[in-house]
PDB file of C-alpha atoms in Angstrom:
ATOM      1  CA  UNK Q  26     160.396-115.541 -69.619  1.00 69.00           C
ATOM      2  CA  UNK Q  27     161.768-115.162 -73.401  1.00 68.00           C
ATOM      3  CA  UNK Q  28     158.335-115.206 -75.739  1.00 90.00           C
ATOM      4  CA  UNK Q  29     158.618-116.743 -79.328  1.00 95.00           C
ATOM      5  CA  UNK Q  30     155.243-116.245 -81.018  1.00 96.00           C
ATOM      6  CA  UNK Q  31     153.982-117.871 -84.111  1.00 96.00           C
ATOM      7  CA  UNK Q  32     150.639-116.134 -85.713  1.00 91.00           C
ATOM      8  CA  UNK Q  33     149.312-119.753 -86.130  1.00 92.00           C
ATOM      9  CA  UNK Q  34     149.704-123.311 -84.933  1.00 94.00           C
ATOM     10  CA  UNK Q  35     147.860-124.942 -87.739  1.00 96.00           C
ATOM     11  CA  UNK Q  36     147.451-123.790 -91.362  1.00 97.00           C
ATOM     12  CA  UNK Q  37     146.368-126.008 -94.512  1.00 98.00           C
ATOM     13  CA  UNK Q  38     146.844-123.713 -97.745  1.00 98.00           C
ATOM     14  CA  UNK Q  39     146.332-124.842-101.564  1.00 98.00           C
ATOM     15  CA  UNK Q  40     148.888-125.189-104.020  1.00 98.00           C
ATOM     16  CA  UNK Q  41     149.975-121.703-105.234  1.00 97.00           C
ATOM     17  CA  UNK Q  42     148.708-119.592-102.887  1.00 97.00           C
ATOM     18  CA  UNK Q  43     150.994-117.050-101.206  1.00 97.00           C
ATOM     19  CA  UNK Q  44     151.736-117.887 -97.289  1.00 97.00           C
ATOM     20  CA  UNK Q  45     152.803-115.439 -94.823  1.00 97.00           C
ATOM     21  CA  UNK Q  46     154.527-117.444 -91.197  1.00 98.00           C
ATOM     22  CA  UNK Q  47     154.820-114.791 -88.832  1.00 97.00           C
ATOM     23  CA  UNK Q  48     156.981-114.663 -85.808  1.00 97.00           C
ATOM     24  CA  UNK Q  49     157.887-112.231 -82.810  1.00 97.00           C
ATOM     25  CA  UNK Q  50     159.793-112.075 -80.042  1.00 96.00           C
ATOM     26  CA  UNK Q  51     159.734-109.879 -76.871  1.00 95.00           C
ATOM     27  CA  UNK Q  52     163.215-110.224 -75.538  1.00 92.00           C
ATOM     28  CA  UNK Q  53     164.822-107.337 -77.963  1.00 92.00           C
ATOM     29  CA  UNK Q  54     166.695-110.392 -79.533  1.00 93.00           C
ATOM     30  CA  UNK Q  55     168.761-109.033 -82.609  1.00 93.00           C
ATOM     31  CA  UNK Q  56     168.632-112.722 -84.310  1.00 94.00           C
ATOM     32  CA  UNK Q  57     165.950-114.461 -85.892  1.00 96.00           C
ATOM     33  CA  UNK Q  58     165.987-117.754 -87.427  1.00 97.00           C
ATOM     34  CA  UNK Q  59     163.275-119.514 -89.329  1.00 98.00           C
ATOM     35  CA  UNK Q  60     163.876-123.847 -89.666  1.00 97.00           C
ATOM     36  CA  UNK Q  61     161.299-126.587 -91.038  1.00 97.00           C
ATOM     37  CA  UNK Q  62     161.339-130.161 -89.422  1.00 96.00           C
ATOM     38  CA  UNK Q  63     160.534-132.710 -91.121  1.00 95.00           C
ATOM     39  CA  UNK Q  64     160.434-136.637 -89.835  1.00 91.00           C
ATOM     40  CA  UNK Q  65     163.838-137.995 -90.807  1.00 90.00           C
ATOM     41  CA  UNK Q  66     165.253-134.980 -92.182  1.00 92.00           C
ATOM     42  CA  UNK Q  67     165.831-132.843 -88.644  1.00 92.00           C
ATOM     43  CA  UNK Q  68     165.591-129.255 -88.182  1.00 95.00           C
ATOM     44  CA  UNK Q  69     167.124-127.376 -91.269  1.00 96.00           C
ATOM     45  CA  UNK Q  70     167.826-124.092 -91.306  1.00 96.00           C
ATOM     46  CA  UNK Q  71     165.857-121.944 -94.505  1.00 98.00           C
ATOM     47  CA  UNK Q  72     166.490-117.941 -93.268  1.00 98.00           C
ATOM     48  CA  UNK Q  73     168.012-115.685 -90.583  1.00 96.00           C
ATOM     49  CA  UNK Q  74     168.071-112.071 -89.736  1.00 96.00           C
ATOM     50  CA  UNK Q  75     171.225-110.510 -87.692  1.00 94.00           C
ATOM     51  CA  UNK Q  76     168.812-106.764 -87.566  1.00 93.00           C
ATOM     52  CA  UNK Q  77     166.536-105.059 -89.007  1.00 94.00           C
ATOM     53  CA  UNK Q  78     166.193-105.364 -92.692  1.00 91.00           C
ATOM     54  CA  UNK Q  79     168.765-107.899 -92.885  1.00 92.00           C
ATOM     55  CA  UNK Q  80     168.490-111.524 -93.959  1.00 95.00           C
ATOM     56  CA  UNK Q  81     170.639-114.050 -95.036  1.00 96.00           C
ATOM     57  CA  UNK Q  82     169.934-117.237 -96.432  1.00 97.00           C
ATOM     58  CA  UNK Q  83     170.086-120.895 -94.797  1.00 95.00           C
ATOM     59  CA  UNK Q  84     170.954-124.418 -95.981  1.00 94.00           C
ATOM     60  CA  UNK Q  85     167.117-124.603 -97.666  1.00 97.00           C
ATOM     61  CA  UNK Q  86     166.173-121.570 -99.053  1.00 97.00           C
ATOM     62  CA  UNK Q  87     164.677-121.930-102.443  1.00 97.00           C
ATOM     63  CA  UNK Q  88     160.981-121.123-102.445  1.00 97.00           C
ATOM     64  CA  UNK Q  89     161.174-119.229 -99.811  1.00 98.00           C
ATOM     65  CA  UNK Q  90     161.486-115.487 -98.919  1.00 97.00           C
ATOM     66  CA  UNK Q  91     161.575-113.431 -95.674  1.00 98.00           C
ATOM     67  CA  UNK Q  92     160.719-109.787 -94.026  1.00 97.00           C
ATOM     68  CA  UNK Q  93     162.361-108.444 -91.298  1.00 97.00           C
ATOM     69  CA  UNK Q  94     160.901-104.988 -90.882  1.00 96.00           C
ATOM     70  CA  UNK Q  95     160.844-104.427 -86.925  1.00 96.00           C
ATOM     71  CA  UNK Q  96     163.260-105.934 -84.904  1.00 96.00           C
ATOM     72  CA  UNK Q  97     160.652-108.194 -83.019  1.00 96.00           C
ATOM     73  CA  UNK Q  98     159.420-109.551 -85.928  1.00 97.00           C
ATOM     74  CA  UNK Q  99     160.308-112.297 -88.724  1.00 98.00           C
ATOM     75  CA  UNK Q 100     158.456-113.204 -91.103  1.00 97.00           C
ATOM     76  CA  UNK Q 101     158.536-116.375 -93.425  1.00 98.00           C
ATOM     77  CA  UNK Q 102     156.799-115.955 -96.975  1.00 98.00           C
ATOM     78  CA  UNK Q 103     155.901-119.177 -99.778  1.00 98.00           C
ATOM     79  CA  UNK Q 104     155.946-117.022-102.720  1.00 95.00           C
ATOM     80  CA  UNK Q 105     153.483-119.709-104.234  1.00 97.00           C
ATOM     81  CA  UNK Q 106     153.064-122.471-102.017  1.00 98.00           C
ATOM     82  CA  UNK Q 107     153.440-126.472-103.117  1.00 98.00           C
ATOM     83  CA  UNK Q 108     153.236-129.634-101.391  1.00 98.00           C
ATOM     84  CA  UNK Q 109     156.747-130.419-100.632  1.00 97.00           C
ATOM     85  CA  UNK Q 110     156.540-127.482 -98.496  1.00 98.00           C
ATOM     86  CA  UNK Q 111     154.205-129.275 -96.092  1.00 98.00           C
ATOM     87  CA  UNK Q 112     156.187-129.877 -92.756  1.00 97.00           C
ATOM     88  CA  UNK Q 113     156.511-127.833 -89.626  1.00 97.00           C
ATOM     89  CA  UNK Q 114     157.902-124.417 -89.156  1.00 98.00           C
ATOM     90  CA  UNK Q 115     159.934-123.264 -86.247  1.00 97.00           C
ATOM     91  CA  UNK Q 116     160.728-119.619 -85.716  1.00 97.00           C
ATOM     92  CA  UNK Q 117     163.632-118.742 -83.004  1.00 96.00           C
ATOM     93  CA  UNK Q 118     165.540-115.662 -81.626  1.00 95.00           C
ATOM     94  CA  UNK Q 119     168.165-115.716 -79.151  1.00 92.00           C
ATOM     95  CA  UNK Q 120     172.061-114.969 -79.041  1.00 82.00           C
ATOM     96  CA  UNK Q 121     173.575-117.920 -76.842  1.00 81.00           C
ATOM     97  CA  UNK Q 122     170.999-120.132 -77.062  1.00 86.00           C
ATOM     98  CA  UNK Q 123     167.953-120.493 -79.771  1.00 90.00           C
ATOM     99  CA  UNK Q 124     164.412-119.797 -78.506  1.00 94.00           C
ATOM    100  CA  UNK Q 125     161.655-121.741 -80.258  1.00 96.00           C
ATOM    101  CA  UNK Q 126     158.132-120.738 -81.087  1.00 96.00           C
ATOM    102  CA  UNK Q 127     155.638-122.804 -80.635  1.00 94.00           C
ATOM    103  CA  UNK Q 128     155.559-124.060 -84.224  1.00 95.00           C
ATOM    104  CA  UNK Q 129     153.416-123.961 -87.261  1.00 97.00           C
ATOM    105  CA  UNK Q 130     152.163-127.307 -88.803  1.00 96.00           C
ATOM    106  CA  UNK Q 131     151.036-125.877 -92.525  1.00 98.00           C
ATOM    107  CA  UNK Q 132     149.948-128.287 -94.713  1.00 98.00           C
ATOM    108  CA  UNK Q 133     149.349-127.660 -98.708  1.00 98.00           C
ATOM    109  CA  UNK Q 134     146.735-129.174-100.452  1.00 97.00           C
TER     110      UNK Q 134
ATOM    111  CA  UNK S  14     180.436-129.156 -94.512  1.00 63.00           C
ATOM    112  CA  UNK S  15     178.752-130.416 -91.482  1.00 78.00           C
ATOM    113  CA  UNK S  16     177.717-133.900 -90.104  1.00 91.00           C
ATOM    114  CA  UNK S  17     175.971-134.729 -86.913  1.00 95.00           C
ATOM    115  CA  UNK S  18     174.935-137.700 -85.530  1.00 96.00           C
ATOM    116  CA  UNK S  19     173.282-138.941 -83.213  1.00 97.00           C
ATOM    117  CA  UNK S  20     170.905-142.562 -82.728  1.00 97.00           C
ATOM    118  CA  UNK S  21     167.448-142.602 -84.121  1.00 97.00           C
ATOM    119  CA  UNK S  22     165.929-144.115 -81.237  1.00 97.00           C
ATOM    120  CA  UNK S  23     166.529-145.329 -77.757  1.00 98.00           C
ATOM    121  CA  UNK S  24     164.728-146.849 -74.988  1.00 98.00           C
ATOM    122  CA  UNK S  25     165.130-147.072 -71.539  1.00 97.00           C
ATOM    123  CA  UNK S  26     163.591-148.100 -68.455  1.00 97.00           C
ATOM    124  CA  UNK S  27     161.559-145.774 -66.047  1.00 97.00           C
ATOM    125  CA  UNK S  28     164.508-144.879 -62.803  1.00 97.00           C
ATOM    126  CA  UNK S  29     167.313-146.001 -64.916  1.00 97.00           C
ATOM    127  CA  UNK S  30     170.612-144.018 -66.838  1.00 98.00           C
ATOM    128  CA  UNK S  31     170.496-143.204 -70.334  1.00 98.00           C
ATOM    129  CA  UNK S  32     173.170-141.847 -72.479  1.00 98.00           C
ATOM    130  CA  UNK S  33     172.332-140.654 -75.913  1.00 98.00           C
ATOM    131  CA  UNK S  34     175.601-139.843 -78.028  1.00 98.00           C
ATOM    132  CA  UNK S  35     176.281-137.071 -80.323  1.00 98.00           C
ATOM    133  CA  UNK S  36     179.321-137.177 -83.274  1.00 97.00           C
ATOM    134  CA  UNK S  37     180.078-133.804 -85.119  1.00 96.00           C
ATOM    135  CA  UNK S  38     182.176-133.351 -87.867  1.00 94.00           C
ATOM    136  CA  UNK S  39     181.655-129.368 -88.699  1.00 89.00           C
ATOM    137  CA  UNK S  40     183.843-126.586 -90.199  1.00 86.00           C
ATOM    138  CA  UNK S  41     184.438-124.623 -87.153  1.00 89.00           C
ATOM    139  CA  UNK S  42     183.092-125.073 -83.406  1.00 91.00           C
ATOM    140  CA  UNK S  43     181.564-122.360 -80.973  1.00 92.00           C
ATOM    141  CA  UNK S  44     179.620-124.583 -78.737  1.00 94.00           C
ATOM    142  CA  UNK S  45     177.756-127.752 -78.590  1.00 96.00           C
ATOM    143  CA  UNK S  46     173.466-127.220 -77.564  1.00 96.00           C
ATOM    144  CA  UNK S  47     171.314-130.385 -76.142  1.00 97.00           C
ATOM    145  CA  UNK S  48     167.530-129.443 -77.042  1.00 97.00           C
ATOM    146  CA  UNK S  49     163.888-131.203 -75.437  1.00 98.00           C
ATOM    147  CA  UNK S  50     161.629-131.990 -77.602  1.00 97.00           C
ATOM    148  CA  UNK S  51     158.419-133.475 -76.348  1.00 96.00           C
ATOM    149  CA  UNK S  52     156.073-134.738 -79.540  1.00 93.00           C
ATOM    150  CA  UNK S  53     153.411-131.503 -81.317  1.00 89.00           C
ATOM    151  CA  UNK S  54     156.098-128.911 -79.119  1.00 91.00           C
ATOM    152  CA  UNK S  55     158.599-126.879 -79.537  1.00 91.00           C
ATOM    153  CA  UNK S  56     162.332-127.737 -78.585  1.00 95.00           C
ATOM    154  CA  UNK S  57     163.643-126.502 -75.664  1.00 95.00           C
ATOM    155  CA  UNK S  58     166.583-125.675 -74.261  1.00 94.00           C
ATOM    156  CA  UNK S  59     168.521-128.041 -72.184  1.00 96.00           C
ATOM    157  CA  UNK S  60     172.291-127.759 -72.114  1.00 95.00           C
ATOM    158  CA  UNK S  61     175.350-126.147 -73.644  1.00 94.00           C
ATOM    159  CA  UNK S  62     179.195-126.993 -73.747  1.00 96.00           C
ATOM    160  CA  UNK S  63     182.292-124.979 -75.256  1.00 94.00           C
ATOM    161  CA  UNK S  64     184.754-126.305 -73.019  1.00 95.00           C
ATOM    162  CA  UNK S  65     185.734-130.018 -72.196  1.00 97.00           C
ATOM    163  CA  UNK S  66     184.147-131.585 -69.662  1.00 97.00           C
ATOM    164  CA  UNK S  67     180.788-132.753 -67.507  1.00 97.00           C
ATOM    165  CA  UNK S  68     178.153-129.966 -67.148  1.00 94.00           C
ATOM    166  CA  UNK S  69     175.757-131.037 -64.456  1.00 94.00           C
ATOM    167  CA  UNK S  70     172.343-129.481 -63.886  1.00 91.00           C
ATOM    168  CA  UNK S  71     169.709-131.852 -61.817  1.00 94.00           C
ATOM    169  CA  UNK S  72     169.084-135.133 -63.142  1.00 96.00           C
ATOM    170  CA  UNK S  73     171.051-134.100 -67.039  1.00 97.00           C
ATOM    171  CA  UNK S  74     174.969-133.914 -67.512  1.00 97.00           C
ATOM    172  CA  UNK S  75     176.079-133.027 -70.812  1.00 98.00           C
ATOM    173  CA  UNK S  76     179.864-134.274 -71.978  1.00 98.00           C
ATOM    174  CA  UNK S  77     181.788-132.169 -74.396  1.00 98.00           C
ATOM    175  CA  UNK S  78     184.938-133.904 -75.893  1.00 97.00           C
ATOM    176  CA  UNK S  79     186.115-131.140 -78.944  1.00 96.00           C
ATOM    177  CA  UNK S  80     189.375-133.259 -79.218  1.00 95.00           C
ATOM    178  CA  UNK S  81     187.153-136.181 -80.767  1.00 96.00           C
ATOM    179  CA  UNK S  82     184.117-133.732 -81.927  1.00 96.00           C
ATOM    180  CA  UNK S  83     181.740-136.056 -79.231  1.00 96.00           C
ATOM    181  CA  UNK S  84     179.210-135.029 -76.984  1.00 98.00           C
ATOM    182  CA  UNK S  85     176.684-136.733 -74.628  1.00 98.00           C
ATOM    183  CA  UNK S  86     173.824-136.142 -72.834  1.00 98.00           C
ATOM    184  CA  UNK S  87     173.176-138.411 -69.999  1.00 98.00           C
ATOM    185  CA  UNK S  88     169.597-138.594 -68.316  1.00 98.00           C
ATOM    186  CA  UNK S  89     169.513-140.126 -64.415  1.00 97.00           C
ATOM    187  CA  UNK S  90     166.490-141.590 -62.513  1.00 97.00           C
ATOM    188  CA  UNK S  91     164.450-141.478 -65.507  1.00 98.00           C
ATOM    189  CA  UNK S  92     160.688-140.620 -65.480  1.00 97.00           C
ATOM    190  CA  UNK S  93     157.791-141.387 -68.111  1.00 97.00           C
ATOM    191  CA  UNK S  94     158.098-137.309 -68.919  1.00 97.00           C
ATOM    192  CA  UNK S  95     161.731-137.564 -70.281  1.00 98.00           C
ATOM    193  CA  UNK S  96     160.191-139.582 -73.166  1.00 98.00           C
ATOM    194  CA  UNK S  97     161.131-137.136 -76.054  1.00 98.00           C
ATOM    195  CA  UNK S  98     163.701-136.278 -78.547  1.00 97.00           C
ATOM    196  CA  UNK S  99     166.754-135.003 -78.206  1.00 98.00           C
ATOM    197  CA  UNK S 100     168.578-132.511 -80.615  1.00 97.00           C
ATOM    198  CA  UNK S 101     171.959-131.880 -80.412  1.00 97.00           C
ATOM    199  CA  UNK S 102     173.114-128.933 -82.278  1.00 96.00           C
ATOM    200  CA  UNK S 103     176.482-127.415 -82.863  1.00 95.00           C
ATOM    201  CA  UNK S 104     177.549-123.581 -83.050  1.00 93.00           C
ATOM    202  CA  UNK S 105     180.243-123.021 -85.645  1.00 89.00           C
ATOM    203  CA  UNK S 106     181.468-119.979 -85.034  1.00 85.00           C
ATOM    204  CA  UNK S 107     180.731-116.503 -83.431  1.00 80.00           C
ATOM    205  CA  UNK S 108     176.948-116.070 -84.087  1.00 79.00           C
ATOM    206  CA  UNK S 109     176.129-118.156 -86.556  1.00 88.00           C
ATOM    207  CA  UNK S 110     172.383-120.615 -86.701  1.00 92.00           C
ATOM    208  CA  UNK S 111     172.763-123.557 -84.908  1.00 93.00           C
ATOM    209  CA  UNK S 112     173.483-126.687 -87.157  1.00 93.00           C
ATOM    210  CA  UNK S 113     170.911-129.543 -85.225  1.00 95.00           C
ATOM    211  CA  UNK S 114     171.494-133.057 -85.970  1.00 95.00           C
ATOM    212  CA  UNK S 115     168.294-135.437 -87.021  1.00 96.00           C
ATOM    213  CA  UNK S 116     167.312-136.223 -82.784  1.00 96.00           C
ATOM    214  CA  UNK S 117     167.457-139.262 -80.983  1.00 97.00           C
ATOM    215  CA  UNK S 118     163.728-140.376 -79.879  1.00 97.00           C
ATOM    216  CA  UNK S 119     164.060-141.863 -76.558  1.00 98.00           C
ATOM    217  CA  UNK S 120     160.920-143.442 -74.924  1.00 98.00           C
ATOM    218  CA  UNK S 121     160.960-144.526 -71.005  1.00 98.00           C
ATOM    219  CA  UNK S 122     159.216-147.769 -70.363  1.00 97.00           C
ATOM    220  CA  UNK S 123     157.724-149.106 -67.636  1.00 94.00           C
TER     221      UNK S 123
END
């Protein structure tokens, strides 16, 4: 079975504080994706990583940063995180099909 | 750009047919993804289409129409677990992200 991993399933951070979201996979998947969901809005797209070192951005990315250092793992970084970041964050790998994570609901205070 | 639709919110009854619709409008197509979603979880995978036609697997069939950029995933015999939502999502090209549309919240009554 394909593993997604998130590091957390619940995080609640204050305003300006620096978040690391981090993600791995065990299938040897060369692309990552990181989306938010938010109610209304759907999943949208903020970063994704084709290999190692690589990244290009998504449809959202401002605010944002990433890390891809080892190919099994993806991280998502809130340079200095606000409150219109709160939502849920869904890390996936896969080449046919995407393969979720379980999801991390932060919420910024 | 891209646009894709699909209803907010359906409702059906528990042993009954469903069809929830999906309406893309996207520069370039690659392949057309139906995803689970069950509420506090992470979406699964359900279906995919890059040719025409009815893909059948158990109780879902997914339609692919790239002619008229539709798509539909119909649900049979319905059961109180199948209350979820829905994501359609379309490929562009090659290997690009998946473009999702908002999801369709479908809850199975009684």
């Amino acid at each position: 079975d394909v593993k997604v991993t998130q590091s957390s399933r619940y995080l609640v951070k204050r305003t300006g504080e620096k978040v690391f979201l981090e993600c791995v996979q065990d299938m040897d998947h060369e692309n990552m994706f990181w989306y938010r969901q938010d109610p209304g809005l759907g999943l949208r797209l903020i970063y994704f990583s084709y290999d190692v070192k690589m990244k290009e951005k998504g449809d959202i990315p401002e605010g944002y940063s990433v890390s891809r250092e080892k190919k099994e793992r993806f991280s998502l970084i809130l340079e200095s995180a606000s409150t219109n970041q709160t939502s849920m964050y869904l890390c996936a790998s896969g080449t046919e099909e995407a393969f979720f994570g379980q999801g991390t609901r932060l919420t910024v205070v | 750009g891209q646009n894709i639709d699909q209803p907010t919110e359906m409702t059906a009854t528990e042993g009954a047919i469903v069809q929830i619709n999906c309406t893309y409008q996207t520069s370039g197509f690659n392949g057309l993804f139906w995803y689970q979603q069950h509420a506090g979880e992470a979406p699964t995978f359900l279906s995919y289409n890059v040719l025409d036609g009815l893909e059948e697997k158990g109780r879902f069939s997914s339609f692919l129409s790239r002619s008229k950029g539709y798509s539909y995933l119909l649900l049979k015999e319905l059961q109180m677990k199948d209350s979820a939502s829905y994501l359609c999502a379309v490929r562009r090209s090659g290997n690009t992200p998946l473009v999702f549309g908002k999801g369709t919240r479908l809850s199975v009554i009684a």
